[in-house]
Amino acid sequence: MMKSLVISGVACRFPGADDKQGYWAQICAAKNAVCPLPAGRWLADEWFDNAQDTAYFQTVPGGYVSQLEAFDYQHFGINRREASLMDPQQRWLLQIVWQALEDAGYNPKTLRGQKVGVFVGAMANDWTTLQFQDTNALLPGHVTGTGHALLSNRISYLYDFKGPSMTIATACSSSAVALVHARNAISSDECDLAIVAGVNAILTPVLQRFYQKAGLLSPSGRCNAFSDHADGIIRAEGIGAVVLEPEHLARNQYCHFIAGHINHDGQSNGLTAPNGPSQESLLRECYSKAALEPADIDFIECHGTGTSLGDRIEINALNRVFRGERKVPCGIDSVKSLIGHCEAAAAMASIIKVALMLKHRKIPANPFSDTANPLVAKGNLALSSDGETWGAEHKKHFAISSFGLGGTNAHLVFTSPKSAVVNTAPEPAFIPIAAKDEAGFQRQKNAAIRSLSQGADIKQLASGHQQLRSQGQVRDLCFGRNSKEVEESARLLGKPTYRAPFDANEAPLVFMFTGQGCQYPGMMKGLYKTFPRLRRYFDQCDAVYRQLTGSSLMPIIDNDSQASCLLTKARFAQPVLFAVEWSLAQWWMEIGFKPDAVIGHSIGEFAAASIAGVMTMEQAISLVIARGDAIDDVNGNGAMAAVLASRETLAELQQDVPGLSLAVWNSDAQFVVAGDSAAIEAARMWGVKKQVRIKPLTVTHAFHSPQMAAAKSDIEAAASKIEYHAPQLNWYSTVTGNKQVQQAIEANYWSRHLVNTVKFKPAFDTLLGDIPSGQGVIGIEMGSAPVLSMLAIKNGPNTGEFYSSSIEDPQDINTFCETLRALFRRGMPINWSALNTSESDSDLVPFAFDLTDFSRQSLARFRKTSMSTHQPATHSKQAITSSKKIIEPLKEKPAIQISGLVIDVLASVTGHPAELILPDKRLSADLGLDSVNLIELVDKLRERVGEDAMPELSELFDVQTVGDLMAILDRTTLPLK
């Protein structure tokens, strides 16, 4: 039974488009990518004798890609010398396969050793033509750098894939045939998933000349497929790859691949002439395999080369197949009209186009719909003119035709993917960008900005990047609710420059719980409405509060008309503060931030104790409710004032003004005093006289002072009903000013908490004193305003970093997002699922490689260089067959510096700069030396030191590092040759 297979990953580079987003935008805009030959591609006078041909082929129009020979050789562990000898098609494939696998949701490194098949469609062999001009200058790398087989085999080798690996060469249909072979391999369990690619690079004008001689080259300079002025082919280059895998394994879906069929024209009017009856038979057989009727097919991406003969034969064959009743004509098109004929990659250009169409549920308009070939209208066919779209509930069947120059034909049928998940959650998208170094980070950042500007889906990018792109030494986080916000955020990535003062993995994490005074109508509303996971935790608290009181805390969060009035009552204000802080702490922990210590200020101690495991959330809320009721029942004339002065000035104030008590000790320059209203007014006047800043506070009671003594018994009665546990975290008490001992507290702790001074400064100092010097500390404030974090920043150590969850703004979510960003930049891990509550398809910004330009010399300069640098060939066979052991040092010959010789020879063989070839560098992993390079290394060493001083080849095969090679050669004194 055939498995249900889907295309789950896509990557490409085609004329006018460097990635899939650019390709889709180009298709939707019907933009013609044909242009004159790029400068430096070749010198036409090296290929043609007459001036007319030289002039034409120096600027011959075609579909060309940018940076033809740019390659990130270090990413794949290949040395620079070997990379320079590789066919650009090999280089392209290595990079595009990486991007396709990531697009499918895979880290390519995790597939090493797996049954992954590689199926490549290829046709051009220009590189061999160029490289084999001078057989005397051939190196082993020339052989492994050329040839169709190596296009697929090098991918399997470097990625360590164990499935089938083959290159299909059926000319223009190569990549379509490759897809059918991949389907069969998966269905027969030869591989679990497959990479299918098509590649074509135009390095010489040879095929253009052939098309010209055969009368196939378009005089108008464009493939005008299915138009009434079709006049020939325009060559194009490009590369595309897709990941094909069983549906149940796929993390992403572009479309289902439901059937493929291959046949051959047999004898027709000529080897290269298309055969209508064979095309007709091909389609019928394929639809039979798919259990479909021709009437079920909604659209065909045709071969459509734009030759008058080819178009006529293809349209007539389609008309014969699609005759009969249809509700609407079958749409037809050919992407060759926009990019030219990519030959072996042409079918892959069509496959990716169809995959994108089915994913985006859109058939873009055809550029020639107003000038269609009259034969189109004679059957049930049509060129799309208005860009048809459809809803997710409609299932579409699309097909692709691809016909090879030599008569091998393929037809493929695809259908709509599983309905994409539409993410309507209000939370912002968080897109991590990471790399191993600053240069790599800038490349990935720029690629992200480009993708965002092209309209990439931010939710899908967030999903993909969180899975695969969140690891790296240099990293940052862009975020926003819409594409514009995310793009603006992306432009700020890496700014300001950040250098961590300490290792975040060693620094303890502290949760700081805000105290009384930071409550306000609408507190945490933005976060509550935006993030469902946070909302869930707050709702748990509110449910307990409703059960115990019959009222809800939501009017305060919603900032409705009752909010301000409710906050004047401790029975509302204190529970809502607890609920906000507890829910924030639970959410931060779910995101991945588990605290090593907690510290609470005033009412914040209840949330701190609950998070530390001293009591449950339900117990804490019941106690806070009782506390609020007891406070509201206290009648008095209490007042409070902030004192911004030194401890000595505070002592002078308390001596001069009777009736004041110290309520809060925030720092040695920031205090709060309490007393009756007369005492607080006297303190204010004293401050005016002494020029000391004393500011009365708007409060309902004189908290943390003897004026609260009347509520002590009620508090202690409520507290005594709770069974307490020893703290499971380091809990720094602002009642005692010390770290709480690892045993259960007594009920009178909370009555003392009500009337005693809030000793935040001593408790915070104790916490800092418990941290080893230089280790640093990270603090996150759990509260609706930045109070403790500001205190910590002002009074804490230079090796501390302190962050807030919110500012005093009902709509604020940016503070949380920036804190998350800062912690991510520090290297702290994030559980992304706690931020994303709705499923979403995945997407990725195409990986931005560190490209080196390996542009070739012109043919004449190549020949000149090859001849001038030619050395007589040496043969490694002697070293291979020799059984001679290393001889004793040759005393009569002068010794040379071994290390310098080894570095010099390795630089010659690998192409790496000599200064980078250090003794600890590994020959294979770091310098990219393989068995073929080793033979060349042996030859060059023999030239320098002589046959008699060479070790056996078997010994060299065991050498791991540059230092090992130096050591084995140093066992004899090598003579200078």
Tab-separated table of C-alpha atoms in Angstrom, residues 56-57 206-222 230-235 272 305-310 405:
chain	number	residue	atom	x	y	z
A	56	TYR	CA	25.420	38.078	-29.224
A	57	PHE	CA	26.716	35.491	-26.776
A	206	VAL	CA	27.538	25.601	-25.413
A	207	LEU	CA	23.841	24.764	-24.957
A	208	GLN	CA	22.744	28.239	-26.046
A	209	ARG	CA	24.645	27.583	-29.232
A	210	PHE	CA	22.918	24.210	-29.614
A	211	TYR	CA	19.467	25.777	-29.127
A	212	GLN	CA	20.374	28.447	-31.657
A	213	LYS	CA	21.542	25.918	-34.255
A	214	ALA	CA	18.416	23.785	-33.645
A	215	GLY	CA	16.150	26.798	-34.103
A	216	LEU	CA	14.897	26.564	-30.519
A	217	LEU	CA	16.368	29.789	-29.077
A	218	SER	CA	13.794	32.578	-28.712
A	219	PRO	CA	14.543	35.626	-30.913
A	220	SER	CA	12.332	37.739	-28.630
A	221	GLY	CA	14.357	36.791	-25.547
A	222	ARG	CA	11.581	35.136	-23.532
A	230	ALA	CA	5.579	31.805	-28.683
A	231	ASP	CA	8.888	31.687	-30.532
A	232	GLY	CA	11.371	29.567	-28.597
A	233	ILE	CA	13.362	28.799	-25.481
A	234	ILE	CA	15.419	30.983	-23.192
A	235	ARG	CA	17.920	29.091	-21.043
A	272	THR	CA	14.250	15.691	-29.515
A	305	THR	CA	8.760	25.717	-23.211
A	306	GLY	CA	7.309	28.384	-25.471
A	307	THR	CA	8.264	26.791	-28.795
A	308	SER	CA	5.465	26.863	-31.346
A	309	LEU	CA	5.768	23.116	-32.004
A	310	GLY	CA	6.070	22.088	-28.363
A	405	LEU	CA	14.764	16.533	-24.420
